Short mmCIF file of C-alpha atoms in Angstrom, two decimals:
data_model
loop_
_atom_site.label_atom_id
_atom_site.label_comp_id
_atom_site.label_asym_id
_atom_site.label_seq_id
_atom_site.Cartn_x
_atom_site.Cartn_y
_atom_site.Cartn_z
CA MET A 16 -16.46 -57.24 -30.42
CA ASP A 17 -19.02 -54.46 -30.05
CA ALA A 18 -20.27 -52.05 -32.69
CA SER A 19 -18.05 -49.22 -31.45
CA PHE A 20 -14.94 -51.24 -32.31
CA TRP A 21 -16.07 -51.81 -35.89
CA LEU A 22 -16.92 -48.12 -36.16
CA LYS A 23 -13.41 -47.30 -34.96
CA ILE A 24 -11.94 -49.68 -37.56
CA SER A 25 -14.03 -48.10 -40.31
CA LEU A 26 -13.10 -44.55 -39.35
CA SER A 27 -9.44 -45.51 -38.99
CA PHE A 28 -9.50 -46.99 -42.49
CA VAL A 29 -11.21 -43.94 -44.01
CA VAL A 30 -9.06 -41.36 -42.23
CA GLY A 31 -5.90 -43.37 -42.82
CA SER A 32 -6.52 -43.92 -46.51
CA LEU A 33 -7.40 -40.28 -47.12
CA TRP A 34 -4.49 -38.95 -45.06
CA VAL A 35 -1.88 -41.22 -46.65
CA THR A 36 -3.15 -40.35 -50.13
CA LEU A 37 -3.18 -36.62 -49.32
CA THR A 38 0.32 -36.80 -47.86
CA THR A 39 1.88 -38.62 -50.79
CA LEU A 40 0.10 -36.50 -53.40
CA SER A 41 1.14 -33.31 -51.60
CA ALA A 42 4.76 -34.49 -51.48
CA GLU A 43 4.72 -35.21 -55.21
CA ARG A 44 2.90 -32.03 -56.22
CA PHE A 45 4.45 -29.52 -53.79
CA GLY A 46 7.70 -31.12 -52.63
CA SER A 47 8.90 -33.21 -49.74
CA LYS A 48 8.63 -30.43 -47.15
CA VAL A 49 4.89 -29.94 -47.60
CA GLY A 50 4.13 -33.65 -47.89
CA GLY A 51 6.21 -34.52 -44.86
CA LEU A 52 4.55 -31.78 -42.82
CA ILE A 53 1.07 -33.08 -43.61
CA GLY A 54 2.07 -36.67 -42.89
CA GLY A 55 3.24 -35.66 -39.43
CA LEU A 56 0.02 -33.94 -38.36
CA PRO A 57 -2.33 -35.76 -35.94
CA SER A 58 -4.67 -38.12 -37.77
CA THR A 59 -5.44 -41.59 -36.42
CA VAL A 60 -4.38 -40.63 -32.89
CA VAL A 61 -7.40 -38.31 -32.86
CA ILE A 62 -9.73 -41.26 -33.44
CA ALA A 63 -7.90 -43.50 -30.98
CA LEU A 64 -8.12 -41.07 -28.05
CA LEU A 65 -11.65 -40.00 -28.92
CA PHE A 66 -12.90 -43.58 -28.90
CA ILE A 67 -11.23 -44.30 -25.58
CA GLY A 68 -13.06 -41.29 -24.22
CA ILE A 69 -16.38 -42.39 -25.71
CA THR A 70 -16.23 -46.06 -24.73
CA GLN A 71 -14.62 -45.53 -21.31
CA SER A 72 -14.26 -41.95 -20.05
CA PRO A 73 -12.45 -38.68 -20.83
CA ALA A 74 -10.29 -39.21 -17.74
CA ILE A 75 -9.15 -42.65 -18.95
CA ALA A 76 -8.44 -41.22 -22.41
CA ALA A 77 -6.30 -38.53 -20.81
CA GLU A 78 -4.48 -41.14 -18.73
CA ALA A 79 -3.85 -43.20 -21.88
CA THR A 80 -1.55 -40.42 -23.12
CA THR A 81 1.01 -41.13 -20.37
CA SER A 82 3.49 -43.01 -22.56
CA MET A 83 2.36 -41.62 -25.92
CA PRO A 84 4.93 -38.80 -26.32
CA LEU A 85 7.80 -41.22 -25.65
CA ALA A 86 6.22 -43.82 -27.96
CA GLN A 87 6.06 -41.21 -30.74
CA GLY A 88 9.70 -40.35 -30.12
CA LEU A 89 10.61 -44.02 -30.47
CA ASN A 90 8.61 -44.14 -33.69
CA GLY A 91 11.00 -41.47 -34.90
CA LEU A 92 13.77 -44.05 -34.64
CA PHE A 93 11.72 -46.24 -37.01
CA VAL A 94 11.85 -43.45 -39.59
CA LEU A 95 15.56 -42.84 -39.01
CA VAL A 96 16.42 -46.49 -39.60
CA PHE A 97 14.21 -46.63 -42.70
CA ILE A 98 15.79 -43.60 -44.36
CA LEU A 99 19.25 -44.81 -43.38
CA ILE A 100 18.75 -48.25 -45.01
CA ILE A 101 16.45 -47.41 -47.94
CA ARG A 102 19.35 -47.04 -50.40
CA ARG A 103 19.96 -50.77 -49.92
CA GLY A 104 16.43 -51.51 -51.06
CA LEU A 105 12.86 -51.15 -49.84
CA SER A 106 12.67 -54.65 -48.36
CA ALA A 107 15.87 -54.21 -46.35
CA ALA A 108 14.72 -50.84 -45.05
CA LEU A 109 11.27 -52.11 -44.12
CA ILE A 110 12.45 -55.26 -42.34
CA THR A 111 15.22 -53.49 -40.41
CA SER A 112 13.09 -50.53 -39.31
CA LEU A 113 10.21 -52.79 -38.24
CA LEU A 114 12.62 -54.93 -36.21
CA VAL A 115 13.98 -51.84 -34.46
CA TRP A 116 10.45 -50.60 -33.82
CA PHE A 117 9.30 -53.94 -32.40
CA ILE A 118 12.25 -54.09 -30.00
CA ASN A 119 11.68 -50.52 -28.82
CA ALA A 120 7.92 -50.96 -28.48
CA THR A 121 8.36 -54.19 -26.51
CA ILE A 122 10.80 -52.54 -24.11
CA LEU A 123 8.46 -49.58 -23.65
CA TYR A 124 5.51 -51.87 -22.97
CA LEU A 125 7.40 -54.02 -20.47
CA LEU A 126 8.63 -50.93 -18.62
CA ASP A 127 4.97 -50.03 -17.97
CA LEU A 128 5.77 -46.33 -17.82
CA GLN A 129 3.63 -44.45 -15.29
CA SER A 130 5.34 -41.06 -15.29
CA PHE A 131 4.19 -38.49 -17.81
CA LEU A 132 7.20 -36.29 -17.03
CA VAL A 133 9.57 -39.13 -17.90
CA SER A 134 7.64 -39.67 -21.13
CA LEU A 135 7.97 -35.97 -21.99
CA ALA A 136 11.69 -35.95 -21.20
CA GLY A 137 12.28 -39.00 -23.39
CA TRP A 138 10.28 -37.45 -26.21
CA LEU A 139 12.27 -34.20 -26.13
CA ILE A 140 15.58 -36.08 -26.14
CA LEU A 141 14.50 -38.22 -29.10
CA LEU A 142 13.15 -35.16 -30.93
CA ALA A 143 16.49 -33.38 -30.59
CA PHE A 144 18.43 -36.50 -31.58
CA SER A 145 16.22 -37.20 -34.61
CA TYR A 146 16.47 -33.62 -35.86
CA LEU A 147 20.24 -33.60 -35.56
CA ALA A 148 20.43 -36.99 -37.28
CA VAL A 149 18.49 -35.99 -40.40
CA GLU A 150 19.63 -32.38 -40.65
CA ARG A 151 23.24 -32.39 -39.45
CA TRP A 152 24.58 -35.94 -39.64
CA MET A 153 22.77 -37.54 -42.57
CA ARG A 154 22.43 -34.19 -44.39
CA ILE A 155 19.33 -35.22 -46.30
CA SER A 156 18.29 -32.57 -48.80
CA SER A 157 14.64 -31.76 -49.41
CA GLN A 158 13.26 -32.35 -52.90
CA GLY A 159 10.80 -30.47 -55.06
CA LYS A 160 7.75 -31.73 -56.87
CA GLN A 161 7.82 -34.96 -58.84
CA THR A 162 6.56 -35.41 -62.38
CA ILE A 163 4.20 -38.35 -62.08
CA SER A 164 1.25 -39.37 -64.25
CA TYR A 165 -1.48 -40.78 -62.08
CA GLN A 166 -3.76 -43.65 -63.01
CA PRO A 167 -6.96 -44.14 -61.01
CA SER A 168 -5.76 -47.59 -60.01
CA GLN A 169 -2.61 -46.06 -58.47
CA LEU A 170 -4.61 -43.71 -56.27
CA VAL A 171 -6.93 -46.53 -55.23
CA TRP A 172 -3.91 -48.67 -54.34
CA ARG A 173 -2.49 -45.91 -52.16
CA ALA A 174 -5.77 -45.44 -50.33
CA LEU A 175 -6.28 -49.18 -49.81
CA PHE A 176 -2.69 -49.75 -48.70
CA GLY A 177 -2.62 -46.86 -46.26
CA GLY A 178 -6.04 -47.60 -44.81
CA SER A 179 -5.30 -51.31 -44.52
CA VAL A 180 -2.00 -50.82 -42.65
CA ILE A 181 -3.60 -48.45 -40.17
CA SER A 182 -6.68 -50.64 -39.69
CA LEU A 183 -4.49 -53.72 -39.18
CA ALA A 184 -2.62 -51.93 -36.40
CA VAL A 185 -5.94 -51.12 -34.71
CA ILE A 186 -7.13 -54.72 -35.05
CA MET A 187 -3.87 -56.09 -33.61
CA GLY A 188 -4.22 -53.67 -30.73
CA LYS A 189 -7.61 -55.18 -29.98
CA LEU A 190 -7.00 -58.87 -30.70
CA GLY A 191 -3.32 -59.25 -29.84
CA GLY A 192 -3.84 -59.80 -26.14
CA PRO A 193 -2.25 -57.72 -23.39
CA LEU A 194 1.29 -57.92 -24.75
CA LEU A 195 0.80 -57.53 -28.51
CA GLY A 196 -2.15 -55.21 -27.97
CA GLY A 197 -0.04 -52.87 -25.89
CA ILE A 198 2.83 -53.01 -28.34
CA PHE A 199 0.72 -52.35 -31.44
CA GLY A 200 -0.96 -49.42 -29.72
CA SER A 201 2.04 -47.31 -30.80
CA PHE A 202 2.54 -48.79 -34.28
CA PRO A 203 3.81 -46.11 -36.75
CA ALA A 204 1.26 -46.99 -39.43
CA MET A 205 1.15 -43.52 -40.97
CA PHE A 206 4.93 -43.32 -41.16
CA LEU A 207 5.21 -46.80 -42.69
CA SER A 208 2.51 -46.27 -45.31
CA THR A 209 3.90 -42.93 -46.47
CA LEU A 210 7.50 -44.11 -46.64
CA VAL A 211 6.64 -47.23 -48.62
CA ILE A 212 4.47 -45.37 -51.14
CA THR A 213 6.97 -42.56 -51.71
CA ALA A 214 9.78 -45.08 -52.11
CA ARG A 215 7.79 -46.96 -54.76
CA THR A 216 6.74 -43.86 -56.70
CA GLY A 217 9.67 -41.48 -56.30
CA GLY A 218 12.58 -43.69 -55.34
CA GLY A 219 14.70 -44.01 -52.22
CA ASP A 220 16.06 -40.47 -52.19
CA PHE A 221 12.58 -38.96 -52.47
CA SER A 222 11.34 -41.19 -49.67
CA ARG A 223 14.29 -40.07 -47.53
CA SER A 224 13.46 -36.40 -48.06
CA VAL A 225 9.76 -36.91 -47.26
CA GLY A 226 10.70 -38.98 -44.22
CA LYS A 227 12.96 -36.19 -42.97
CA SER A 228 10.18 -33.58 -42.92
CA MET A 229 7.57 -36.06 -41.69
CA LEU A 230 9.86 -37.10 -38.85
CA VAL A 231 10.19 -33.54 -37.57
CA SER A 232 6.49 -32.77 -38.06
CA GLY A 233 5.33 -36.03 -36.45
CA LEU A 234 7.61 -35.68 -33.45
CA ILE A 235 6.32 -32.17 -32.78
CA ASN A 236 2.65 -32.01 -33.70
CA VAL A 237 1.38 -35.41 -32.55
CA PRO A 238 2.85 -35.18 -29.01
CA ILE A 239 1.57 -31.59 -28.70
CA TYR A 240 -1.93 -32.86 -29.54
CA GLU A 241 -1.58 -35.63 -26.95
CA ILE A 242 -0.43 -33.15 -24.31
CA MET A 243 -3.43 -30.91 -24.99
CA VAL A 244 -5.83 -33.87 -24.82
CA ARG A 245 -4.36 -34.86 -21.48
CA ALA A 246 -4.95 -31.36 -20.13
CA LEU A 247 -8.35 -30.68 -21.68
CA TYR A 248 -10.36 -33.92 -21.75
CA PRO A 249 -10.93 -34.19 -17.98
CA SER A 250 -11.82 -30.50 -17.62
CA ILE A 251 -13.93 -29.60 -20.66
CA GLY A 252 -14.93 -32.98 -22.13
CA LEU A 253 -14.43 -34.82 -25.41
CA GLY A 254 -16.07 -32.45 -27.87
CA TRP A 255 -14.45 -29.18 -26.91
CA GLY A 256 -11.28 -30.95 -25.83
CA THR A 257 -10.86 -32.54 -29.26
CA LEU A 258 -11.72 -29.33 -31.12
CA ILE A 259 -9.34 -27.13 -29.13
CA SER A 260 -6.58 -29.76 -29.33
CA LEU A 261 -7.00 -29.92 -33.12
CA LEU A 262 -6.87 -26.13 -33.36
CA GLY A 263 -3.75 -26.17 -31.20
CA SER A 264 -2.10 -28.75 -33.44
CA MET A 265 -3.00 -26.64 -36.49
CA ALA A 266 -1.20 -23.70 -34.86
CA THR A 267 1.88 -25.77 -34.08
CA GLY A 268 1.61 -27.25 -37.58
CA TYR A 269 1.92 -23.76 -39.05
CA LEU A 270 4.93 -23.01 -36.85
CA THR A 271 6.44 -26.34 -37.87
CA TYR A 272 5.88 -25.47 -41.52
CA ARG A 273 7.70 -22.16 -41.01
CA PHE A 274 10.57 -23.98 -39.33
CA ILE A 275 10.83 -26.67 -42.00
CA THR A 276 10.72 -24.22 -44.91
CA THR A 277 13.10 -21.63 -43.44
CA ARG A 278 15.52 -23.59 -41.23
CA MET A 279 15.86 -26.99 -42.88
CA THR A 280 17.72 -27.76 -46.09
#
């Protein structure tokens, strides 16, 4: 493995650990809506696409986004299953949601999707379904801030856990061979880390409320970033393409925040 791979692992660990910690702290300090919004913003996908562009080419990085919107939509089903099962215990929720994710990811990989339009259509369908599921059918209520006393060891554990899960997904994507590598390329590491931590610190109901907001945010802002990368990388390059895509996702993030705070319970 070359030096660029280890650099990618290191950056994934740093960004992942910081982002998971920021997400969970924000949820506890400012409520589930704010924490879920932050958890759904683009984070490790930025590094993944940027490194494809650096090590291969901007055109290949853009092409790599073909199935990403649909994969993110399927990751939404992972969150739905988790928040549906979490009241039966963290272990049951984790095992069941990971099983559902693995089945979906395997099917997606074996289909070898080549149509970006099909990927977009699938994403929009899953976005609508996921929103209706958490807002209308499950009727999950958002929660306010949590009263938690933090020990330094707790914050270190969060950072290490989040960074390790995300880094492990990157390593499996590299070492797992064509099949496992392709499957783990869409692993919902950020979703998993945040849901586990909030379930441990705030309980199942708090994890459900964070998962609800994170699901909506993640299924909007991450695919929008991927769409912008697909359009911009081949035409203006990695630097400007990444910057403008990040600015675009910040704009959609603000709109998502307005939607979550004014339209969702």
